[in-house]
Each structure stands twice: as structure tokens, then as C-alpha cells.
Amino acid sequence: MSTEERRTVVATTGVLLVASMVRLGWEVRPVPPILPPAPVPEALLEATRREVEREERMATPLAPGERIDPNRAPEVELARLPGVGPALARRIVDTRDASGAFQATSDLLRVPGIGPATLARIEALLDLSDPPAALGRTALERAPGAARAAAAPTLDLNSAGSEELQALPGIGPALAARILEERARVGRFTAIEELLEVPGIGPATLARLLPLVRAGG
């Protein structure tokens, strides 16, 4: 190879090396985003914050001496009871809405998922000192038939609305709605005992309602 040829090769190699370095620098340069990052909606931030606070509250154990009222506490507070998670707390609220207030701790046994062992674990942590409608119902149960009827005028099941039904002991919004659905299905009640066809009404609830309602006629 002549001297001129060597110079040409060296020059060409140098040009290729410089070109490679320029290309490499171009490829690794930071590329600005095509669009600026979208801001997170304020509503989403607020919903996330509330959910985090809810999760933290449910995970907070009860303080010494703290008790929970199962008739008034929301799900997030009921879930703080030992052995009661969000799902069981939801069932406690559903049962409360469907069948009315818990008058004794044993009433929680009607909640699906609460058995004697669970009840024994949480019983001392429940506050049932003032169950809704407990005083009025107790007075009616003690009264003889005539006095009881005078103290609580009977409600016509065939004309009562949802709010009137919810004023009855053991009847919440969900159970009142099911009573109205059954009435619409059969046309009208001809006997109080027909309430047993309503899901959620058993013999104990019917016994409480007998002196307070009427049907037929």
C-alpha cells in the first residue's frame, strides 16, 4: 500500500469514527416527552385519600375500654372488632337493616358468619346499652292485650307505606321493601301470618308484630 493510500485509509477511518461518536451521542441524548404529563384529577386524589383513611381506620384496634354499638356503628367501625373484617361488617349492617336493631348480643347470631365462638370474642366489646326502640317494645310486651292495643294502634299492612312499616320493631328499610314486594305479588294480605312468606321474617319477628298490625277486612 502506498503512502497516499495509507493516508486515505487513515482519513476515512477518522471520519467514520467521528461520525459514530456523533451518532452515539445523538441516540443517548434525553428525549423530551411529546406531551406534558397529565395532571391527576382532584376527585381521584380525594377518593384515594378517603380510601386510605378508611383502610387505616379499619386496621386500628380498639382502644382500652372502647366499645362498639352494633346498632349505630358504620361498617368501618364494626370492622375494627377482632375477627370481624369488612365482609362480616357488611353482613352485620345488612342484617340490621333487614331485621331491625339488635336487642341483645345473642341477636348477632342471626348474622351469617357469626357463630358462638365469634360472638364470645366480641361480646365484651359491644355496647347495647341503648338499642333503638327497646324501651317502647318492652313496654308493649309487658302490657296485657287491651292495654297493648291502646298503647300502639294497629297498622294496616295493606295500606302502610315504607316509612310506616319501618316504624315497626324489627323492620328496617330492606325488610319494609320486601313486605311491599310481597303485598304487590299477592295483591293484599288476608292474614298477618302471611308475613312469614317474606324473606327475613321468622316466627320471632312475627310474634313481635302480631299486636301491632292487622290484615284483611
PDB file of C-alpha atoms in Angstrom:
ATOM      1  CA  MET A   1       0.000   0.000   0.000  1.00  0.00           C
ATOM      2  CA  SER A   2       1.368   3.355  -0.992  1.00  0.00           C
ATOM      3  CA  THR A   3       1.768   6.294   1.345  1.00  0.00           C
ATOM      4  CA  GLU A   4      -1.127   8.080  -0.358  1.00  0.00           C
ATOM      5  CA  GLU A   5      -3.376   5.069   0.080  1.00  0.00           C
ATOM      6  CA  ARG A   6      -2.488   4.788   3.764  1.00  0.00           C
ATOM      7  CA  ARG A   7      -3.349   8.465   4.258  1.00  0.00           C
ATOM      8  CA  THR A   8      -6.702   7.905   2.566  1.00  0.00           C
ATOM      9  CA  VAL A   9      -7.492   4.907   4.791  1.00  0.00           C
ATOM     10  CA  VAL A  10      -6.493   6.806   7.949  1.00  0.00           C
ATOM     11  CA  ALA A  11      -8.592   9.815   6.936  1.00  0.00           C
ATOM     12  CA  THR A  12     -11.592   7.644   6.098  1.00  0.00           C
ATOM     13  CA  THR A  13     -11.259   5.786   9.404  1.00  0.00           C
ATOM     14  CA  GLY A  14     -11.110   9.073  11.286  1.00  0.00           C
ATOM     15  CA  VAL A  15     -14.236  10.354   9.560  1.00  0.00           C
ATOM     16  CA  LEU A  16     -16.119   7.125  10.323  1.00  0.00           C
ATOM     17  CA  LEU A  17     -15.007   7.267  13.977  1.00  0.00           C
ATOM     18  CA  VAL A  18     -16.192  10.851  14.380  1.00  0.00           C
ATOM     19  CA  ALA A  19     -19.488  10.006  12.677  1.00  0.00           C
ATOM     20  CA  SER A  20     -20.008   7.032  15.012  1.00  0.00           C
ATOM     21  CA  MET A  21     -19.357   9.169  18.092  1.00  0.00           C
ATOM     22  CA  VAL A  22     -21.784  11.827  16.885  1.00  0.00           C
ATOM     23  CA  ARG A  23     -24.454   9.190  16.219  1.00  0.00           C
ATOM     24  CA  LEU A  24     -23.935   7.599  19.632  1.00  0.00           C
ATOM     25  CA  GLY A  25     -24.252  10.966  21.357  1.00  0.00           C
ATOM     26  CA  TRP A  26     -27.470  11.663  19.429  1.00  0.00           C
ATOM     27  CA  GLU A  27     -29.055   8.322  20.384  1.00  0.00           C
ATOM     28  CA  VAL A  28     -28.362   8.624  24.132  1.00  0.00           C
ATOM     29  CA  ARG A  29     -29.469  12.259  24.467  1.00  0.00           C
ATOM     30  CA  PRO A  30     -32.533  12.784  26.705  1.00  0.00           C
ATOM     31  CA  VAL A  31     -35.691  12.943  24.626  1.00  0.00           C
ATOM     32  CA  PRO A  32     -38.300  15.376  25.913  1.00  0.00           C
ATOM     33  CA  PRO A  33     -41.825  13.921  26.163  1.00  0.00           C
ATOM     34  CA  ILE A  34     -44.110  14.662  23.257  1.00  0.00           C
ATOM     35  CA  LEU A  35     -46.893  15.704  25.651  1.00  0.00           C
ATOM     36  CA  PRO A  36     -46.553  17.051  29.196  1.00  0.00           C
ATOM     37  CA  PRO A  37     -47.662  14.629  31.925  1.00  0.00           C
ATOM     38  CA  ALA A  38     -51.410  14.823  32.535  1.00  0.00           C
ATOM     39  CA  PRO A  39     -52.375  16.173  35.966  1.00  0.00           C
ATOM     40  CA  VAL A  40     -54.109  13.712  38.315  1.00  0.00           C
ATOM     41  CA  PRO A  41     -57.789  14.708  38.736  1.00  0.00           C
ATOM     42  CA  GLU A  42     -58.540  16.217  42.133  1.00  0.00           C
ATOM     43  CA  ALA A  43     -61.548  13.912  42.550  1.00  0.00           C
ATOM     44  CA  LEU A  44     -59.331  10.854  42.097  1.00  0.00           C
ATOM     45  CA  LEU A  45     -56.836  12.152  44.635  1.00  0.00           C
ATOM     46  CA  GLU A  46     -59.638  12.785  47.141  1.00  0.00           C
ATOM     47  CA  ALA A  47     -61.166   9.330  46.583  1.00  0.00           C
ATOM     48  CA  THR A  48     -57.767   7.710  47.060  1.00  0.00           C
ATOM     49  CA  ARG A  49     -57.170   9.697  50.238  1.00  0.00           C
ATOM     50  CA  ARG A  50     -60.551   8.670  51.663  1.00  0.00           C
ATOM     51  CA  GLU A  51     -59.952   5.008  50.838  1.00  0.00           C
ATOM     52  CA  VAL A  52     -56.531   5.102  52.518  1.00  0.00           C
ATOM     53  CA  GLU A  53     -58.076   6.693  55.617  1.00  0.00           C
ATOM     54  CA  ARG A  54     -60.830   4.042  55.605  1.00  0.00           C
ATOM     55  CA  GLU A  55     -58.309   1.197  55.386  1.00  0.00           C
ATOM     56  CA  GLU A  56     -56.217   2.720  58.169  1.00  0.00           C
ATOM     57  CA  ARG A  57     -59.297   3.149  60.381  1.00  0.00           C
ATOM     58  CA  MET A  58     -60.402  -0.461  59.898  1.00  0.00           C
ATOM     59  CA  ALA A  59     -56.905  -1.608  60.821  1.00  0.00           C
ATOM     60  CA  THR A  60     -56.920   0.469  64.023  1.00  0.00           C
ATOM     61  CA  PRO A  61     -57.527  -1.789  67.060  1.00  0.00           C
ATOM     62  CA  LEU A  62     -59.968  -0.712  69.717  1.00  0.00           C
ATOM     63  CA  ALA A  63     -58.537   1.415  72.490  1.00  0.00           C
ATOM     64  CA  PRO A  64     -58.705   0.103  76.076  1.00  0.00           C
ATOM     65  CA  GLY A  65     -62.292   0.459  77.265  1.00  0.00           C
ATOM     66  CA  GLU A  66     -63.618   1.363  73.808  1.00  0.00           C
ATOM     67  CA  ARG A  67     -66.842  -0.375  72.793  1.00  0.00           C
ATOM     68  CA  ILE A  68     -68.814  -0.505  69.550  1.00  0.00           C
ATOM     69  CA  ASP A  69     -72.593  -0.070  69.241  1.00  0.00           C
ATOM     70  CA  PRO A  70     -73.660  -2.628  66.588  1.00  0.00           C
ATOM     71  CA  ASN A  71     -76.955  -0.785  66.073  1.00  0.00           C
ATOM     72  CA  ARG A  72     -75.398   2.531  65.070  1.00  0.00           C
ATOM     73  CA  ALA A  73     -71.790   1.907  64.055  1.00  0.00           C
ATOM     74  CA  PRO A  74     -70.951   2.051  60.321  1.00  0.00           C
ATOM     75  CA  GLU A  75     -69.099  -0.749  58.575  1.00  0.00           C
ATOM     76  CA  VAL A  76     -65.693   0.872  59.040  1.00  0.00           C
ATOM     77  CA  GLU A  77     -66.123   0.826  62.841  1.00  0.00           C
ATOM     78  CA  LEU A  78     -67.623  -2.671  63.024  1.00  0.00           C
ATOM     79  CA  ALA A  79     -64.652  -3.988  61.021  1.00  0.00           C
ATOM     80  CA  ARG A  80     -62.357  -2.943  63.903  1.00  0.00           C
ATOM     81  CA  LEU A  81     -63.802  -5.655  66.152  1.00  0.00           C
ATOM     82  CA  PRO A  82     -61.427  -8.636  66.467  1.00  0.00           C
ATOM     83  CA  GLY A  83     -62.240 -11.315  63.946  1.00  0.00           C
ATOM     84  CA  VAL A  84     -64.655  -9.050  62.051  1.00  0.00           C
ATOM     85  CA  GLY A  85     -63.372  -7.893  58.681  1.00  0.00           C
ATOM     86  CA  PRO A  86     -65.012  -5.724  56.031  1.00  0.00           C
ATOM     87  CA  ALA A  87     -67.152  -8.574  54.663  1.00  0.00           C
ATOM     88  CA  LEU A  88     -68.583  -9.572  58.052  1.00  0.00           C
ATOM     89  CA  ALA A  89     -69.094  -5.907  58.970  1.00  0.00           C
ATOM     90  CA  ARG A  90     -71.151  -5.547  55.776  1.00  0.00           C
ATOM     91  CA  ARG A  91     -73.299  -8.554  56.771  1.00  0.00           C
ATOM     92  CA  ILE A  92     -73.889  -7.082  60.241  1.00  0.00           C
ATOM     93  CA  VAL A  93     -75.214  -3.884  58.654  1.00  0.00           C
ATOM     94  CA  ASP A  94     -77.309  -5.848  56.133  1.00  0.00           C
ATOM     95  CA  THR A  95     -78.868  -7.946  58.907  1.00  0.00           C
ATOM     96  CA  ARG A  96     -79.513  -4.845  60.990  1.00  0.00           C
ATOM     97  CA  ASP A  97     -81.265  -3.149  58.064  1.00  0.00           C
ATOM     98  CA  ALA A  98     -83.302  -6.233  57.204  1.00  0.00           C
ATOM     99  CA  SER A  99     -84.357  -7.439  60.660  1.00  0.00           C
ATOM    100  CA  GLY A 100     -84.094  -4.367  62.847  1.00  0.00           C
ATOM    101  CA  ALA A 101     -81.999  -3.461  65.854  1.00  0.00           C
ATOM    102  CA  PHE A 102     -80.064  -5.970  67.936  1.00  0.00           C
ATOM    103  CA  GLN A 103     -81.720  -6.027  71.366  1.00  0.00           C
ATOM    104  CA  ALA A 104     -79.195  -8.430  72.927  1.00  0.00           C
ATOM    105  CA  THR A 105     -75.728  -9.629  71.989  1.00  0.00           C
ATOM    106  CA  SER A 106     -77.208 -13.047  71.184  1.00  0.00           C
ATOM    107  CA  ASP A 107     -79.169 -11.404  68.346  1.00  0.00           C
ATOM    108  CA  LEU A 108     -75.908 -11.135  66.419  1.00  0.00           C
ATOM    109  CA  LEU A 109     -76.025 -14.897  65.950  1.00  0.00           C
ATOM    110  CA  ARG A 110     -78.543 -14.292  63.174  1.00  0.00           C
ATOM    111  CA  VAL A 111     -75.773 -12.604  61.161  1.00  0.00           C
ATOM    112  CA  PRO A 112     -74.342 -15.076  58.624  1.00  0.00           C
ATOM    113  CA  GLY A 113     -70.755 -15.767  59.634  1.00  0.00           C
ATOM    114  CA  ILE A 114     -71.151 -15.036  63.357  1.00  0.00           C
ATOM    115  CA  GLY A 115     -71.213 -18.158  65.481  1.00  0.00           C
ATOM    116  CA  PRO A 116     -70.818 -18.729  69.208  1.00  0.00           C
ATOM    117  CA  ALA A 117     -67.008 -18.512  69.024  1.00  0.00           C
ATOM    118  CA  THR A 118     -67.012 -15.177  67.197  1.00  0.00           C
ATOM    119  CA  LEU A 119     -69.706 -13.792  69.479  1.00  0.00           C
ATOM    120  CA  ALA A 120     -67.734 -14.822  72.571  1.00  0.00           C
ATOM    121  CA  ARG A 121     -64.690 -12.983  71.196  1.00  0.00           C
ATOM    122  CA  ILE A 122     -66.500  -9.686  70.581  1.00  0.00           C
ATOM    123  CA  GLU A 123     -69.320  -9.746  73.157  1.00  0.00           C
ATOM    124  CA  ALA A 124     -67.451  -7.755  75.801  1.00  0.00           C
ATOM    125  CA  LEU A 125     -66.602  -5.106  73.197  1.00  0.00           C
ATOM    126  CA  LEU A 126     -70.217  -4.419  72.191  1.00  0.00           C
ATOM    127  CA  ASP A 127     -72.342  -1.603  73.574  1.00  0.00           C
ATOM    128  CA  LEU A 128     -76.049  -2.466  73.604  1.00  0.00           C
ATOM    129  CA  SER A 129     -76.975  -0.183  76.475  1.00  0.00           C
ATOM    130  CA  ASP A 130     -79.453   1.780  74.333  1.00  0.00           C
ATOM    131  CA  PRO A 131     -80.837  -0.332  71.469  1.00  0.00           C
ATOM    132  CA  PRO A 132     -83.297   1.561  69.225  1.00  0.00           C
ATOM    133  CA  ALA A 133     -86.960   1.102  70.157  1.00  0.00           C
ATOM    134  CA  ALA A 134     -86.021  -1.198  73.023  1.00  0.00           C
ATOM    135  CA  LEU A 135     -87.916   0.730  75.705  1.00  0.00           C
ATOM    136  CA  GLY A 136     -91.082   1.123  73.690  1.00  0.00           C
ATOM    137  CA  ARG A 137     -91.106  -2.510  72.679  1.00  0.00           C
ATOM    138  CA  THR A 138     -90.510  -3.748  76.212  1.00  0.00           C
ATOM    139  CA  ALA A 139     -93.446  -1.709  77.485  1.00  0.00           C
ATOM    140  CA  LEU A 140     -95.723  -3.161  74.829  1.00  0.00           C
ATOM    141  CA  GLU A 141     -94.606  -6.713  75.531  1.00  0.00           C
ATOM    142  CA  ARG A 142     -95.410  -6.285  79.228  1.00  0.00           C
ATOM    143  CA  ALA A 143     -98.850  -4.790  78.578  1.00  0.00           C
ATOM    144  CA  PRO A 144    -101.949  -7.041  78.525  1.00  0.00           C
ATOM    145  CA  GLY A 145    -103.827  -7.385  75.248  1.00  0.00           C
ATOM    146  CA  ALA A 146    -106.306  -4.479  75.580  1.00  0.00           C
ATOM    147  CA  ALA A 147    -103.785  -2.046  77.047  1.00  0.00           C
ATOM    148  CA  ARG A 148    -101.227  -3.049  74.425  1.00  0.00           C
ATOM    149  CA  ALA A 149    -103.655  -2.319  71.600  1.00  0.00           C
ATOM    150  CA  ALA A 150    -104.494   1.049  73.121  1.00  0.00           C
ATOM    151  CA  ALA A 151    -100.810   1.935  73.517  1.00  0.00           C
ATOM    152  CA  ALA A 152     -99.991   1.054  69.901  1.00  0.00           C
ATOM    153  CA  PRO A 153    -102.788   1.411  67.305  1.00  0.00           C
ATOM    154  CA  THR A 154    -102.548  -1.393  64.795  1.00  0.00           C
ATOM    155  CA  LEU A 155    -101.102  -0.698  61.364  1.00  0.00           C
ATOM    156  CA  ASP A 156    -102.922  -1.896  58.259  1.00  0.00           C
ATOM    157  CA  LEU A 157    -100.457  -3.989  56.279  1.00  0.00           C
ATOM    158  CA  ASN A 158    -102.444  -3.421  53.098  1.00  0.00           C
ATOM    159  CA  SER A 159    -102.197   0.369  53.144  1.00  0.00           C
ATOM    160  CA  ALA A 160     -98.973   1.041  55.051  1.00  0.00           C
ATOM    161  CA  GLY A 161     -96.078   2.661  53.249  1.00  0.00           C
ATOM    162  CA  SER A 162     -92.369   2.017  53.665  1.00  0.00           C
ATOM    163  CA  GLU A 163     -91.844   4.633  56.399  1.00  0.00           C
ATOM    164  CA  GLU A 164     -94.800   3.340  58.421  1.00  0.00           C
ATOM    165  CA  LEU A 165     -93.516  -0.224  58.195  1.00  0.00           C
ATOM    166  CA  GLN A 166     -90.053   0.866  59.309  1.00  0.00           C
ATOM    167  CA  ALA A 167     -91.588   2.278  62.491  1.00  0.00           C
ATOM    168  CA  LEU A 168     -92.456  -1.285  63.499  1.00  0.00           C
ATOM    169  CA  PRO A 169     -89.985  -3.142  65.752  1.00  0.00           C
ATOM    170  CA  GLY A 170     -87.500  -5.221  63.823  1.00  0.00           C
ATOM    171  CA  ILE A 171     -88.382  -3.718  60.421  1.00  0.00           C
ATOM    172  CA  GLY A 172     -85.644  -1.859  58.567  1.00  0.00           C
ATOM    173  CA  PRO A 173     -85.620  -0.354  55.045  1.00  0.00           C
ATOM    174  CA  ALA A 174     -84.737  -3.614  53.299  1.00  0.00           C
ATOM    175  CA  LEU A 175     -87.367  -5.666  55.135  1.00  0.00           C
ATOM    176  CA  ALA A 176     -90.016  -2.995  54.591  1.00  0.00           C
ATOM    177  CA  ALA A 177     -89.262  -3.117  50.861  1.00  0.00           C
ATOM    178  CA  ARG A 178     -89.669  -6.914  50.851  1.00  0.00           C
ATOM    179  CA  ILE A 179     -93.026  -6.629  52.638  1.00  0.00           C
ATOM    180  CA  LEU A 180     -94.233  -4.217  49.953  1.00  0.00           C
ATOM    181  CA  GLU A 181     -92.952  -6.549  47.238  1.00  0.00           C
ATOM    182  CA  GLU A 182     -94.855  -9.483  48.763  1.00  0.00           C
ATOM    183  CA  ARG A 183     -98.005  -7.375  49.048  1.00  0.00           C
ATOM    184  CA  ALA A 184     -97.717  -6.436  45.393  1.00  0.00           C
ATOM    185  CA  ARG A 185     -97.220 -10.085  44.485  1.00  0.00           C
ATOM    186  CA  VAL A 186    -100.264 -11.427  46.345  1.00  0.00           C
ATOM    187  CA  GLY A 187    -102.467  -8.391  45.828  1.00  0.00           C
ATOM    188  CA  ARG A 188    -103.273  -7.909  49.522  1.00  0.00           C
ATOM    189  CA  PHE A 189    -102.627  -9.673  52.822  1.00  0.00           C
ATOM    190  CA  THR A 190    -105.584 -11.581  54.225  1.00  0.00           C
ATOM    191  CA  ALA A 191    -103.845 -12.706  57.415  1.00  0.00           C
ATOM    192  CA  ILE A 192    -100.881 -11.424  59.403  1.00  0.00           C
ATOM    193  CA  GLU A 193     -99.300 -14.888  59.265  1.00  0.00           C
ATOM    194  CA  GLU A 194     -98.720 -14.354  55.538  1.00  0.00           C
ATOM    195  CA  LEU A 195     -95.760 -12.192  56.558  1.00  0.00           C
ATOM    196  CA  LEU A 196     -93.881 -15.457  57.095  1.00  0.00           C
ATOM    197  CA  GLU A 197     -93.624 -15.639  53.302  1.00  0.00           C
ATOM    198  CA  VAL A 198     -91.444 -12.509  53.375  1.00  0.00           C
ATOM    199  CA  PRO A 199     -87.714 -13.390  53.430  1.00  0.00           C
ATOM    200  CA  GLY A 200     -86.268 -12.210  56.734  1.00  0.00           C
ATOM    201  CA  ILE A 201     -89.467 -12.550  58.787  1.00  0.00           C
ATOM    202  CA  GLY A 202     -89.493 -15.546  61.065  1.00  0.00           C
ATOM    203  CA  PRO A 203     -91.683 -16.640  63.975  1.00  0.00           C
ATOM    204  CA  ALA A 204     -89.908 -14.352  66.466  1.00  0.00           C
ATOM    205  CA  THR A 205     -90.377 -11.241  64.323  1.00  0.00           C
ATOM    206  CA  LEU A 206     -93.974 -12.215  63.573  1.00  0.00           C
ATOM    207  CA  ALA A 207     -94.706 -12.600  67.300  1.00  0.00           C
ATOM    208  CA  ARG A 208     -93.500  -9.029  67.877  1.00  0.00           C
ATOM    209  CA  LEU A 209     -95.668  -7.718  65.045  1.00  0.00           C
ATOM    210  CA  LEU A 210     -98.917  -9.553  65.864  1.00  0.00           C
ATOM    211  CA  PRO A 211    -100.270  -6.987  68.360  1.00  0.00           C
ATOM    212  CA  LEU A 212     -99.156  -4.049  66.197  1.00  0.00           C
ATOM    213  CA  VAL A 213    -100.521  -4.816  62.725  1.00  0.00           C
ATOM    214  CA  ARG A 214    -103.688  -6.017  61.045  1.00  0.00           C
ATOM    215  CA  ALA A 215    -104.564  -7.510  57.663  1.00  0.00           C
ATOM    216  CA  GLY A 216    -107.730  -8.254  55.717  1.00  0.00           C
ATOM    217  CA  GLY A 217    -111.035  -6.565  56.459  1.00  0.00           C
TER     218      GLY A 217
END
